[in-house]
Each structure stands twice: as structure tokens, then as C-alpha cells.
Amino acid sequence: MGMQVPSSAYFKRLPEAMTCPLSGSYAELWPGALHAAPSAGTAPAAPIGARRSQRGPCRGFRELRGPAPDPTPRPEWGRAVCMGYCILFVHGLKKLCAWLNRWGTTALTLSALLLLLLFSWKTVKQNEIWLSRESLFRSGVQTLPHNAKVHYNYANFLKDQGRNSEAIYHYKTALKIPTPLGLFGVRAGPVPDRLDAHTNATEMKRLYPRHASALNNLGTLTKDLVEAKEYYRRALQLNPQHNRALFNLGNLLKSQGKKEEAVFLLRDSIKYGPEFADAYSSLASLLAEQAQVLAMMGQTKEAEKMTNHIVTEEAKCLECYRLLSAIYSKQERYSKALEAIDKALQLKPKDPKVLSELFFTKGNQLREQNLLDKAFESYKVAVELNPDQAQAWMNMGGIEHIKGDYVNARSYYKKALQLVPNSKLLKENLAKLDRLEKRLQEVQEKDQT
């Protein structure tokens, strides 16, 4: 006798998850039901294919009406599952205790407590992983040693910590691990699952295109320039729009004097990473060097035009303002030179030596305009920032020399001479100062007689 087919009223009460699973059917839930005799008062069942064509994509005997349930996981579902496990465990333990004698109940209770203690100990040990970032990354490598992503993340952490040799090892390990399609979770299964896996794979490939970032980071850690260049080029072969690799390769070529190719790469770095400020600064510095060459060749007009164009694109180009100041000073346009230096000072560079150089240059421009008091103050700030600024000490001595304060002038000259003991100009200035003091002394003696 075949299995009795449940009535259609029964199917109305079934939840939709049972009557219409993603890849299931009524036939899968009750095998043999299609061949069983129909219940009394019901019409013969149509073939399943006909039913599917009549009822749509749902392969059950009856399609329930009403809105489809929301498949999005909710936090309360997880809590409900945990509570359900606890209730089932306690209920089962109670049932077992009811069936066993006193000694069996005691043994079962002790076993349950031991199991609880073991799981608690495991939880405590597992929580130790979260005590630090390093333990978390190391745990990922230990748990998934064949996963390239965890090696890459751990290498990034080691690189930030300055542990370069370890970082290089994990970057190279990440590069050795193949990335087949299975890594992204694409497998056989229901259509919605395959679509989600395909979307996930596409996203992973977009974010992590065969370790281009790992190759770039390896290049930054490698001391061999030839090897570093090879890593950058391999990274760009995998991802031609990797703005960091473009920037690093551009800087490397810039250091090797290949400036035209460096400019091209740095422009691409800005194109694909417009928020990357270092690329702007590096490109502006490179173009400023080219403008400086023009200025040294006497082509000051061309250099000025080129530098002003750079400033319009990168307003924070410190070297550009310094170069403009030098160009204007060479053209004897001292007010414009002073204006350019003031703009450079507004950028507030953090390096005290650079800041000292700017105040020294400002003092020079003020001195050219015969604003000696302001020039002296600017030189004073320069030596406060960098006491080794010998030229500033000498210029301060020169200003005091001109003003007739020979004592202070000698003091400043001697400080400069300590820094550059072979300076002929300083020795000449001190000799002039000696002659002036001697004449002054002779005049004073004559006045007394």
C-alpha cells in the first residue's frame, strides 16, 4: 500500500519554506506521493511538469498566497537558535536523568559539568586571540595557512611595526599561494547561491587583484632598486591603475634621472588617486627641478612661467615658492621674491632646518631692500631654529657692523667662524672690524688729549 497523499487543506497550513524550497519540491519531501492513490473527493493529480507550468517557479503542489518572507538574517534569529540549543540540552539532560538511577544521574551531571568547563576553557583561550592586533593576525595565519589574504594582512601589520624581514616573508608567501575560483566561494548549488558567490568573486577580484598591493609593498621594503622596480612593474601589470605603485615607480625613476617617464607615472598616480597628496608634491618637486635647470641656464622667464603653472596646480608646493623667490631675486624684483617666501612660510613646514632656510632667505630679501632691522629679526629666527646656520650669523654680524655696534658684530662673526673656520670672507670681515676698532680707539685717544 502506497503512502497516503496529504489533503490539499494540509498544504495550505504548511509554511512556504516546506512547500517551495529553493531547489525542493513536494515530490522530494514525500517520495512516491505522485504515484499514490488520490484522496477521496479530490481530482487526479496532474504531472509535476504541468503543475510547474501552471503554478510558476514553485515546484510544490500548492503555492501559498501572501508576501514572501524576508530572507535577510536578523540578530534575534541567532539568539533564538542559541536559546533553542540550551532548552533542548537541558530538556534532554532532564529526560536522561529520569531514566537513569542515582549513580547514573550523578555521572551524567558530572559529565555535563566537565563538558561545560572544557568549552568554557576553550572560550577563554580563544578570547586571548583578541587581546592584540598581532595575536589576531597571527591566529589567522595559523588557522588558514593557505589563505593569501591573511598572510597579506599580517605582512601589512609587520611592515607598520618595522619588522621588514618578517613582512617580506609573508608578502612572498601570499604571492606564492594560488587564487583559484574556489577561493571566492563559487560552487555548485541553487541558483541564488551561485549568483551570490559570483558577485562575491567579482568583488574580491576588484579589491584584491592577484596581490598587486603585496607586490607594491614588497618593492617598498626591498633595498635592491632593480628588484624594487621589478616588483612595481609586476604590480602595474596586474593592476595598471594602482596609484601607489605608479607613485613609487615614478619616484624611483626620478631618483635615477629618468624624469620624463617619472612625470608620466606621477601624473597617472594623481589621475587614479586624486586624494593622494604625496603624488602632487612629488610631481611638483620634479617639475620645479626642471624649472630650476631653466633658471640656472639663464632662461628665467621660461622658469618663472613653468613654476607659476605648477603653483596653480599644486598650491602647497614649497619648493616652487622657494624657486620663484630665487627667480624674482635674480630679476631684482625683491618685493615679489619676499611675497613668494611669505607664501612658503604660510605652509608651515615641520622640518626646523627647512623653516630656518626660509627665514634666512626672507632676511636676504629684506636686506636687499635695506630693511636691516627686519632682516636682522628674520636672521635671528633662522639661527634659533638652526644654530648651525653660519651664513645667518655672519649676516647678523654684518648688519651690526654697518650700524656701528662692533662688539655684537664681533660676537656674531666669531660664532660664524666656529662653524666655518676656513671662511675667507669671515676673516676679512673680522680684519675690517679690527681696523675700524683701531681707528676708533685712535680717534678717542686724540679727543682725550
GROMACS .gro file of C-alpha atoms in nm:
model
  449
    1MET     CA    1   0.000   0.000   0.000
    2GLY     CA    2   0.145   0.339  -0.103
    3MET     CA    3   0.191   0.638   0.122
    4GLN     CA    4  -0.126   0.843   0.156
    5VAL     CA    5  -0.111   1.183  -0.006
    6PRO     CA    6  -0.195   1.461   0.242
    7SER     CA    7  -0.503   1.660   0.156
    8SER     CA    8  -0.481   1.999  -0.011
    9ALA     CA    9  -0.601   2.160   0.311
   10TYR     CA   10  -0.288   2.031   0.479
   11PHE     CA   11  -0.071   2.210   0.224
   12LYS     CA   12  -0.248   2.536   0.297
   13ARG     CA   13  -0.123   2.514   0.653
   14LEU     CA   14   0.236   2.428   0.556
   15PRO     CA   15   0.489   2.711   0.573
   16GLU     CA   16   0.621   2.828   0.241
   17ALA     CA   17   0.973   2.708   0.325
   18MET     CA   18   0.840   2.348   0.315
   19THR     CA   19   0.616   2.371   0.010
   20CYS     CA   20   0.853   2.581  -0.201
   21PRO     CA   21   1.221   2.545  -0.107
   22LEU     CA   22   1.485   2.696  -0.337
   23SER     CA   23   1.559   2.365  -0.505
   24GLY     CA   24   1.300   2.134  -0.347
   25SER     CA   25   0.950   2.013  -0.431
   26TYR     CA   26   0.660   1.825  -0.286
   27ALA     CA   27   0.788   1.519  -0.467
   28GLU     CA   28   1.123   1.548  -0.287
   29LEU     CA   29   0.954   1.581   0.053
   30TRP     CA   30   0.723   1.282   0.002
   31PRO     CA   31   0.883   1.039  -0.245
   32GLY     CA   32   0.627   0.813  -0.402
   33ALA     CA   33   0.341   1.053  -0.335
   34LEU     CA   34   0.294   1.120  -0.705
   35HIS     CA   35   0.215   0.755  -0.761
   36ALA     CA   36  -0.019   0.713  -0.463
   37ALA     CA   37  -0.392   0.698  -0.500
   38PRO     CA   38  -0.563   1.036  -0.461
   39SER     CA   39  -0.773   1.103  -0.156
   40ALA     CA   40  -1.146   1.069  -0.176
   41GLY     CA   41  -1.321   1.364  -0.330
   42THR     CA   42  -1.010   1.501  -0.497
   43ALA     CA   43  -0.929   1.520  -0.862
   44PRO     CA   44  -0.642   1.315  -1.005
   45ALA     CA   45  -0.312   1.491  -0.970
   46ALA     CA   46  -0.160   1.642  -1.281
   47PRO     CA   47   0.204   1.567  -1.372
   48ILE     CA   48   0.458   1.774  -1.186
   49GLY     CA   49   0.576   1.946  -1.503
   50ALA     CA   50   0.223   2.060  -1.581
   51ARG     CA   51   0.179   2.179  -1.228
   52ARG     CA   52   0.502   2.378  -1.252
   53SER     CA   53   0.390   2.547  -1.572
   54GLN     CA   54   0.058   2.635  -1.414
   55ARG     CA   55   0.187   2.745  -1.078
   56GLY     CA   56   0.506   2.929  -1.174
   57PRO     CA   57   0.856   2.865  -1.039
   58CYS     CA   58   0.732   2.697  -0.720
   59ARG     CA   59   0.751   2.320  -0.762
   60GLY     CA   60   0.511   2.226  -0.478
   61PHE     CA   61   0.153   2.107  -0.525
   62ARG     CA   62   0.015   2.433  -0.394
   63GLU     CA   63   0.155   2.785  -0.398
   64LEU     CA   64   0.076   2.977  -0.081
   65ARG     CA   65  -0.060   3.327  -0.121
   66GLY     CA   66   0.072   3.637   0.056
   67PRO     CA   67   0.405   3.821   0.065
   68ALA     CA   68   0.727   3.622   0.060
   69PRO     CA   69   0.921   3.613   0.387
   70ASP     CA   70   1.221   3.843   0.422
   71PRO     CA   71   1.536   3.627   0.375
   72THR     CA   72   1.764   3.883   0.544
   73PRO     CA   73   1.922   3.735   0.860
   74ARG     CA   74   1.819   3.908   1.178
   75PRO     CA   75   2.012   3.925   1.508
   76GLU     CA   76   1.723   3.780   1.705
   77TRP     CA   77   1.736   3.464   1.492
   78GLY     CA   78   2.085   3.385   1.623
   79ARG     CA   79   1.975   3.445   1.981
   80ALA     CA   80   1.669   3.226   1.927
   81VAL     CA   81   1.887   2.942   1.792
   82CYS     CA   82   2.121   2.966   2.094
   83MET     CA   83   1.824   2.961   2.333
   84GLY     CA   84   1.680   2.665   2.145
   85TYR     CA   85   2.003   2.467   2.184
   86CYS     CA   86   2.011   2.541   2.557
   87ILE     CA   87   1.647   2.438   2.602
   88LEU     CA   88   1.700   2.116   2.406
   89PHE     CA   89   2.016   2.034   2.601
   90VAL     CA   90   1.853   2.088   2.941
   91HIS     CA   91   1.538   1.904   2.834
   92GLY     CA   92   1.740   1.607   2.708
   93LEU     CA   93   1.953   1.603   3.023
   94LYS     CA   94   1.639   1.602   3.237
   95LYS     CA   95   1.493   1.314   3.037
   96LEU     CA   96   1.813   1.112   3.069
   97CYS     CA   97   1.826   1.175   3.443
   98ALA     CA   98   1.468   1.050   3.474
   99TRP     CA   99   1.560   0.722   3.303
  100LEU     CA  100   1.885   0.661   3.495
  101ASN     CA  101   1.940   0.557   3.855
  102ARG     CA  102   2.109   0.773   4.118
  103TRP     CA  103   2.467   0.684   4.020
  104GLY     CA  104   2.390   0.726   3.652
  105THR     CA  105   2.237   1.067   3.718
  106THR     CA  106   2.546   1.173   3.914
  107ALA     CA  107   2.779   1.054   3.638
  108LEU     CA  108   2.572   1.231   3.373
  109THR     CA  109   2.567   1.555   3.572
  110LEU     CA  110   2.943   1.542   3.626
  111SER     CA  111   2.997   1.473   3.256
  112ALA     CA  112   2.781   1.770   3.162
  113LEU     CA  113   2.970   1.994   3.406
  114LEU     CA  114   3.303   1.869   3.270
  115LEU     CA  115   3.188   1.939   2.917
  116LEU     CA  116   3.077   2.288   3.023
  117LEU     CA  117   3.415   2.353   3.185
  118LEU     CA  118   3.601   2.232   2.877
  119PHE     CA  119   3.402   2.459   2.649
  120SER     CA  120   3.449   2.750   2.892
  121TRP     CA  121   3.825   2.691   2.893
  122LYS     CA  122   3.826   2.680   2.514
  123THR     CA  123   3.632   3.008   2.503
  124VAL     CA  124   3.882   3.175   2.738
  125LYS     CA  125   4.177   3.053   2.528
  126GLN     CA  126   4.005   3.168   2.211
  127ASN     CA  127   3.941   3.513   2.360
  128GLU     CA  128   4.316   3.558   2.415
  129ILE     CA  129   4.344   3.599   2.040
  130TRP     CA  130   4.159   3.931   2.066
  131LEU     CA  131   4.399   4.082   2.319
  132SER     CA  132   4.615   4.242   2.047
  133ARG     CA  133   4.618   4.302   1.674
  134GLU     CA  134   4.928   4.088   1.633
  135SER     CA  135   4.774   3.784   1.806
  136LEU     CA  136   4.464   3.825   1.591
  137PHE     CA  137   4.662   3.835   1.265
  138ARG     CA  138   4.890   3.551   1.378
  139SER     CA  139   4.588   3.339   1.463
  140GLY     CA  140   4.454   3.395   1.112
  141VAL     CA  141   4.781   3.272   0.962
  142GLN     CA  142   4.787   2.967   1.190
  143THR     CA  143   4.423   2.882   1.122
  144LEU     CA  144   4.433   2.944   0.745
  145PRO     CA  145   4.796   2.896   0.638
  146HIS     CA  146   4.695   2.856   0.272
  147ASN     CA  147   4.490   3.176   0.257
  148ALA     CA  148   4.675   3.456   0.077
  149LYS     CA  149   4.464   3.732   0.229
  150VAL     CA  150   4.558   3.653   0.591
  151HIS     CA  151   4.929   3.645   0.501
  152TYR     CA  152   4.889   3.981   0.324
  153ASN     CA  153   4.714   4.139   0.625
  154TYR     CA  154   4.974   4.005   0.867
  155ALA     CA  155   5.253   4.133   0.641
  156ASN     CA  156   5.095   4.480   0.642
  157PHE     CA  157   5.091   4.475   1.021
  158LEU     CA  158   5.457   4.366   1.038
  159LYS     CA  159   5.553   4.636   0.789
  160ASP     CA  160   5.387   4.902   1.006
  161GLN     CA  161   5.580   4.766   1.306
  162GLY     CA  162   5.911   4.796   1.118
  163ARG     CA  163   5.968   4.418   1.112
  164ASN     CA  164   6.056   4.423   0.745
  165SER     CA  165   6.218   4.080   0.708
  166GLU     CA  166   5.910   3.907   0.853
  167ALA     CA  167   5.683   4.124   0.640
  168ILE     CA  168   5.875   4.029   0.324
  169TYR     CA  169   5.836   3.660   0.410
  170HIS     CA  170   5.458   3.685   0.445
  171TYR     CA  171   5.421   3.903   0.133
  172LYS     CA  172   5.611   3.640  -0.066
  173THR     CA  173   5.401   3.365   0.091
  174ALA     CA  174   5.085   3.548  -0.016
  175LEU     CA  175   5.220   3.573  -0.371
  176LYS     CA  176   5.304   3.201  -0.385
  177ILE     CA  177   4.954   3.091  -0.286
  178PRO     CA  178   4.735   3.036  -0.596
  179THR     CA  179   4.396   3.206  -0.609
  180PRO     CA  180   4.164   2.963  -0.791
  181LEU     CA  181   3.799   3.045  -0.839
  182GLY     CA  182   3.717   2.818  -0.545
  183LEU     CA  183   3.883   3.066  -0.309
  184PHE     CA  184   3.596   3.303  -0.367
  185GLY     CA  185   3.329   3.050  -0.272
  186VAL     CA  186   3.189   2.963  -0.617
  187ARG     CA  187   3.046   2.613  -0.603
  188ALA     CA  188   2.757   2.410  -0.731
  189GLY     CA  189   2.428   2.480  -0.563
  190PRO     CA  190   2.098   2.661  -0.601
  191VAL     CA  191   2.094   2.947  -0.848
  192PRO     CA  192   2.066   3.227  -0.587
  193ASP     CA  193   2.371   3.086  -0.403
  194ARG     CA  194   2.572   3.071  -0.725
  195LEU     CA  195   2.478   3.429  -0.807
  196ASP     CA  196   2.586   3.549  -0.462
  197ALA     CA  197   2.914   3.360  -0.492
  198HIS     CA  198   2.976   3.506  -0.837
  199THR     CA  199   2.911   3.858  -0.703
  200ASN     CA  200   3.147   3.788  -0.415
  201ALA     CA  201   3.416   3.663  -0.652
  202THR     CA  202   3.383   3.970  -0.873
  203GLU     CA  203   3.410   4.198  -0.572
  204MET     CA  204   3.712   4.012  -0.435
  205LYS     CA  205   3.888   4.033  -0.771
  206ARG     CA  206   3.819   4.405  -0.784
  207LEU     CA  207   3.951   4.465  -0.432
  208TYR     CA  208   4.238   4.217  -0.441
  209PRO     CA  209   4.355   4.167  -0.800
  210ARG     CA  210   4.613   3.889  -0.755
  211HIS     CA  211   4.813   4.061  -0.485
  212ALA     CA  212   4.914   4.382  -0.669
  213SER     CA  213   4.932   4.560  -0.333
  214ALA     CA  214   5.156   4.286  -0.193
  215LEU     CA  215   5.397   4.336  -0.485
  216ASN     CA  216   5.394   4.712  -0.431
  217ASN     CA  217   5.467   4.673  -0.059
  218LEU     CA  218   5.746   4.428  -0.135
  219GLY     CA  219   5.900   4.693  -0.358
  220THR     CA  220   5.895   4.948  -0.076
  221LEU     CA  221   6.070   4.703   0.159
  222THR     CA  222   6.334   4.587  -0.089
  223LYS     CA  223   6.669   4.766  -0.075
  224ASP     CA  224   6.777   4.650  -0.420
  225LEU     CA  225   6.649   4.915  -0.664
  226VAL     CA  226   6.645   4.675  -0.959
  227GLU     CA  227   6.436   4.425  -0.765
  228ALA     CA  228   6.208   4.701  -0.633
  229LYS     CA  229   6.149   4.828  -0.987
  230GLU     CA  230   6.058   4.475  -1.097
  231TYR     CA  231   5.804   4.443  -0.814
  232TYR     CA  232   5.643   4.778  -0.905
  233ARG     CA  233   5.621   4.683  -1.272
  234ARG     CA  234   5.464   4.345  -1.187
  235ALA     CA  235   5.211   4.521  -0.965
  236LEU     CA  236   5.121   4.754  -1.252
  237GLN     CA  237   5.087   4.461  -1.492
  238LEU     CA  238   4.824   4.315  -1.259
  239ASN     CA  239   4.659   4.649  -1.185
  240PRO     CA  240   4.760   4.936  -1.419
  241GLN     CA  241   4.559   5.180  -1.205
  242HIS     CA  242   4.741   5.106  -0.877
  243ASN     CA  243   4.821   5.465  -0.779
  244ARG     CA  244   5.070   5.370  -0.505
  245ALA     CA  245   5.274   5.153  -0.739
  246LEU     CA  246   5.267   5.431  -1.000
  247PHE     CA  247   5.388   5.679  -0.738
  248ASN     CA  248   5.666   5.453  -0.608
  249LEU     CA  249   5.791   5.362  -0.955
  250GLY     CA  250   5.778   5.729  -1.058
  251ASN     CA  251   5.988   5.831  -0.758
  252LEU     CA  252   6.237   5.551  -0.825
  253LEU     CA  253   6.280   5.660  -1.187
  254LYS     CA  254   6.307   6.021  -1.071
  255SER     CA  255   6.600   5.926  -0.847
  256GLN     CA  256   6.764   5.756  -1.147
  257GLY     CA  257   6.732   6.070  -1.358
  258LYS     CA  258   6.458   5.933  -1.588
  259LYS     CA  259   6.247   6.241  -1.536
  260GLU     CA  260   6.020   6.226  -1.841
  261GLU     CA  261   5.898   5.876  -1.758
  262ALA     CA  262   5.871   5.974  -1.391
  263VAL     CA  263   5.647   6.270  -1.478
  264PHE     CA  264   5.422   6.041  -1.683
  265LEU     CA  265   5.388   5.790  -1.397
  266LEU     CA  266   5.326   6.056  -1.133
  267ARG     CA  267   5.055   6.215  -1.345
  268ASP     CA  268   4.887   5.874  -1.375
  269SER     CA  269   4.916   5.829  -0.998
  270ILE     CA  270   4.727   6.156  -0.949
  271LYS     CA  271   4.474   6.054  -1.214
  272TYR     CA  272   4.386   5.725  -1.042
  273GLY     CA  273   4.430   5.852  -0.685
  274PRO     CA  274   4.334   6.221  -0.679
  275GLU     CA  275   4.326   6.219  -0.297
  276PHE     CA  276   4.691   6.105  -0.274
  277ALA     CA  277   4.871   6.426  -0.169
  278ASP     CA  278   5.225   6.281  -0.188
  279ALA     CA  279   5.191   6.232  -0.563
  280TYR     CA  280   5.111   6.602  -0.612
  281SER     CA  281   5.412   6.705  -0.403
  282SER     CA  282   5.649   6.469  -0.581
  283LEU     CA  283   5.533   6.578  -0.926
  284ALA     CA  284   5.555   6.945  -0.830
  285SER     CA  285   5.905   6.892  -0.691
  286LEU     CA  286   6.014   6.718  -1.011
  287LEU     CA  287   5.873   6.993  -1.231
  288ALA     CA  288   6.030   7.253  -1.001
  289GLU     CA  289   6.369   7.088  -1.057
  290GLN     CA  290   6.318   7.121  -1.430
  291ALA     CA  291   6.226   7.486  -1.384
  292GLN     CA  292   6.536   7.532  -1.168
  293VAL     CA  293   6.750   7.398  -1.451
  294LEU     CA  294   6.597   7.657  -1.681
  295ALA     CA  295   6.670   7.931  -1.428
  296MET     CA  296   7.033   7.819  -1.396
  297MET     CA  297   7.061   7.831  -1.774
  298GLY     CA  298   6.951   8.193  -1.761
  299GLN     CA  299   6.605   8.123  -1.901
  300THR     CA  300   6.435   8.295  -1.608
  301LYS     CA  301   6.119   8.390  -1.798
  302GLU     CA  302   6.054   8.030  -1.902
  303ALA     CA  303   6.137   7.910  -1.550
  304GLU     CA  304   5.901   8.166  -1.395
  305LYS     CA  305   5.618   8.069  -1.630
  306MET     CA  306   5.666   7.699  -1.565
  307THR     CA  307   5.684   7.742  -1.186
  308ASN     CA  308   5.373   7.960  -1.174
  309HIS     CA  309   5.189   7.692  -1.371
  310ILE     CA  310   5.295   7.430  -1.115
  311VAL     CA  311   5.173   7.650  -0.829
  312THR     CA  312   4.829   7.681  -0.990
  313GLU     CA  313   4.802   7.300  -0.992
  314GLU     CA  314   4.964   7.237  -0.653
  315ALA     CA  315   4.931   7.535  -0.419
  316LYS     CA  316   5.128   7.358  -0.144
  317CYS     CA  317   5.447   7.320  -0.344
  318LEU     CA  318   5.708   7.459  -0.104
  319GLU     CA  319   5.997   7.418  -0.348
  320CYS     CA  320   5.805   7.612  -0.611
  321TYR     CA  321   5.776   7.920  -0.389
  322ARG     CA  322   6.144   7.898  -0.298
  323LEU     CA  323   6.232   7.874  -0.665
  324LEU     CA  324   6.005   8.168  -0.751
  325SER     CA  325   6.176   8.373  -0.481
  326ALA     CA  326   6.516   8.290  -0.630
  327ILE     CA  327   6.396   8.377  -0.983
  328TYR     CA  328   6.249   8.710  -0.871
  329SER     CA  329   6.563   8.789  -0.672
  330LYS     CA  330   6.776   8.722  -0.981
  331GLN     CA  331   6.549   8.958  -1.173
  332GLU     CA  332   6.595   9.213  -0.887
  333ARG     CA  333   6.221   9.203  -0.813
  334TYR     CA  334   6.276   9.182  -0.439
  335SER     CA  335   5.921   9.262  -0.330
  336LYS     CA  336   5.789   8.971  -0.541
  337ALA     CA  337   6.065   8.750  -0.402
  338LEU     CA  338   5.963   8.844  -0.047
  339GLU     CA  339   5.598   8.771  -0.130
  340ALA     CA  340   5.689   8.423  -0.257
  341ILE     CA  341   5.886   8.345   0.061
  342ASP     CA  342   5.596   8.460   0.278
  343LYS     CA  343   5.368   8.217   0.092
  344ALA     CA  344   5.619   7.940   0.156
  345LEU     CA  345   5.623   8.028   0.528
  346GLN     CA  346   5.243   8.012   0.536
  347LEU     CA  347   5.271   7.641   0.451
  348LYS     CA  348   5.439   7.593   0.794
  349PRO     CA  349   5.689   7.317   0.713
  350LYS     CA  350   5.759   7.094   1.012
  351ASP     CA  351   6.131   7.049   0.949
  352PRO     CA  352   6.313   7.319   1.155
  353LYS     CA  353   6.604   7.326   0.909
  354VAL     CA  354   6.371   7.395   0.617
  355LEU     CA  355   6.195   7.664   0.820
  356SER     CA  356   6.534   7.813   0.912
  357GLU     CA  357   6.629   7.829   0.543
  358LEU     CA  358   6.306   8.012   0.464
  359PHE     CA  359   6.365   8.276   0.734
  360PHE     CA  360   6.724   8.312   0.615
  361THR     CA  361   6.602   8.371   0.258
  362LYS     CA  362   6.344   8.619   0.386
  363GLY     CA  363   6.621   8.805   0.570
  364ASN     CA  364   6.820   8.824   0.247
  365GLN     CA  365   6.526   8.977   0.058
  366LEU     CA  366   6.468   9.231   0.337
  367ARG     CA  367   6.839   9.318   0.341
  368GLU     CA  368   6.830   9.379  -0.036
  369GLN     CA  369   6.552   9.632   0.028
  370ASN     CA  370   6.767   9.794   0.301
  371LEU     CA  371   6.520   9.690   0.572
  372LEU     CA  372   6.805   9.598   0.805
  373ASP     CA  373   6.613   9.576   1.132
  374LYS     CA  374   6.353   9.339   0.986
  375ALA     CA  375   6.628   9.142   0.815
  376PHE     CA  376   6.812   9.108   1.147
  377GLU     CA  377   6.497   8.973   1.316
  378SER     CA  378   6.448   8.720   1.036
  379TYR     CA  379   6.812   8.603   1.066
  380LYS     CA  380   6.766   8.577   1.442
  381VAL     CA  381   6.469   8.341   1.398
  382ALA     CA  382   6.673   8.139   1.148
  383VAL     CA  383   6.960   8.077   1.394
  384GLU     CA  384   6.714   7.996   1.674
  385LEU     CA  385   6.567   7.721   1.456
  386ASN     CA  386   6.908   7.603   1.334
  387PRO     CA  387   7.212   7.726   1.530
  388ASP     CA  388   7.440   7.581   1.260
  389GLN     CA  389   7.322   7.840   1.008
  390ALA     CA  390   7.664   8.007   0.970
  391GLN     CA  391   7.559   8.245   0.693
  392ALA     CA  392   7.281   8.388   0.911
  393TRP     CA  393   7.529   8.452   1.197
  394MET     CA  394   7.763   8.627   0.954
  395ASN     CA  395   7.484   8.843   0.809
  396MET     CA  396   7.372   8.941   1.160
  397GLY     CA  397   7.732   9.042   1.229
  398GLY     CA  398   7.737   9.238   0.903
  399ILE     CA  399   7.421   9.432   0.999
  400GLU     CA  400   7.565   9.517   1.342
  401HIS     CA  401   7.892   9.609   1.168
  402ILE     CA  402   7.709   9.855   0.941
  403LYS     CA  403   7.517  10.001   1.236
  404GLY     CA  404   7.844  10.057   1.427
  405ASP     CA  405   7.783   9.803   1.704
  406TYR     CA  406   8.128   9.648   1.674
  407VAL     CA  407   8.108   9.442   1.994
  408ASN     CA  408   7.799   9.249   1.886
  409ALA     CA  409   7.929   9.232   1.529
  410ARG     CA  410   8.249   9.062   1.650
  411SER     CA  411   8.043   8.820   1.862
  412TYR     CA  412   7.831   8.714   1.564
  413TYR     CA  413   8.135   8.687   1.335
  414LYS     CA  414   8.312   8.460   1.583
  415LYS     CA  415   8.007   8.231   1.613
  416ALA     CA  416   8.001   8.201   1.235
  417LEU     CA  417   8.379   8.139   1.226
  418GLN     CA  418   8.341   7.849   1.471
  419LEU     CA  419   8.110   7.681   1.220
  420VAL     CA  420   8.320   7.758   0.911
  421PRO     CA  421   8.677   7.820   1.034
  422ASN     CA  422   8.821   7.839   0.681
  423SER     CA  423   8.588   8.114   0.556
  424LYS     CA  424   8.798   8.388   0.393
  425LEU     CA  425   8.504   8.629   0.392
  426LEU     CA  426   8.460   8.600   0.768
  427LYS     CA  427   8.830   8.654   0.827
  428GLU     CA  428   8.824   8.960   0.601
  429ASN     CA  429   8.522   9.100   0.788
  430LEU     CA  430   8.693   9.045   1.122
  431ALA     CA  431   9.006   9.215   0.986
  432LYS     CA  432   8.797   9.514   0.872
  433LEU     CA  433   8.636   9.522   1.213
  434ASP     CA  434   8.979   9.522   1.379
  435ARG     CA  435   9.091   9.816   1.165
  436LEU     CA  436   8.773  10.011   1.240
  437GLU     CA  437   8.806   9.950   1.612
  438LYS     CA  438   9.172  10.055   1.599
  439ARG     CA  439   9.084  10.378   1.418
  440LEU     CA  440   8.801  10.443   1.661
  441GLN     CA  441   9.040  10.393   1.951
  442GLU     CA  442   9.293  10.635   1.794
  443VAL     CA  443   9.022  10.896   1.747
  444GLN     CA  444   8.911  10.859   2.107
  445GLU     CA  445   9.272  10.897   2.230
  446LYS     CA  446   9.317  11.215   2.025
  447ASP     CA  447   8.995  11.357   2.166
  448GLN     CA  448   9.117  11.290   2.519
  449THR     CA  449   9.449  11.468   2.457
   0.00000   0.00000   0.00000
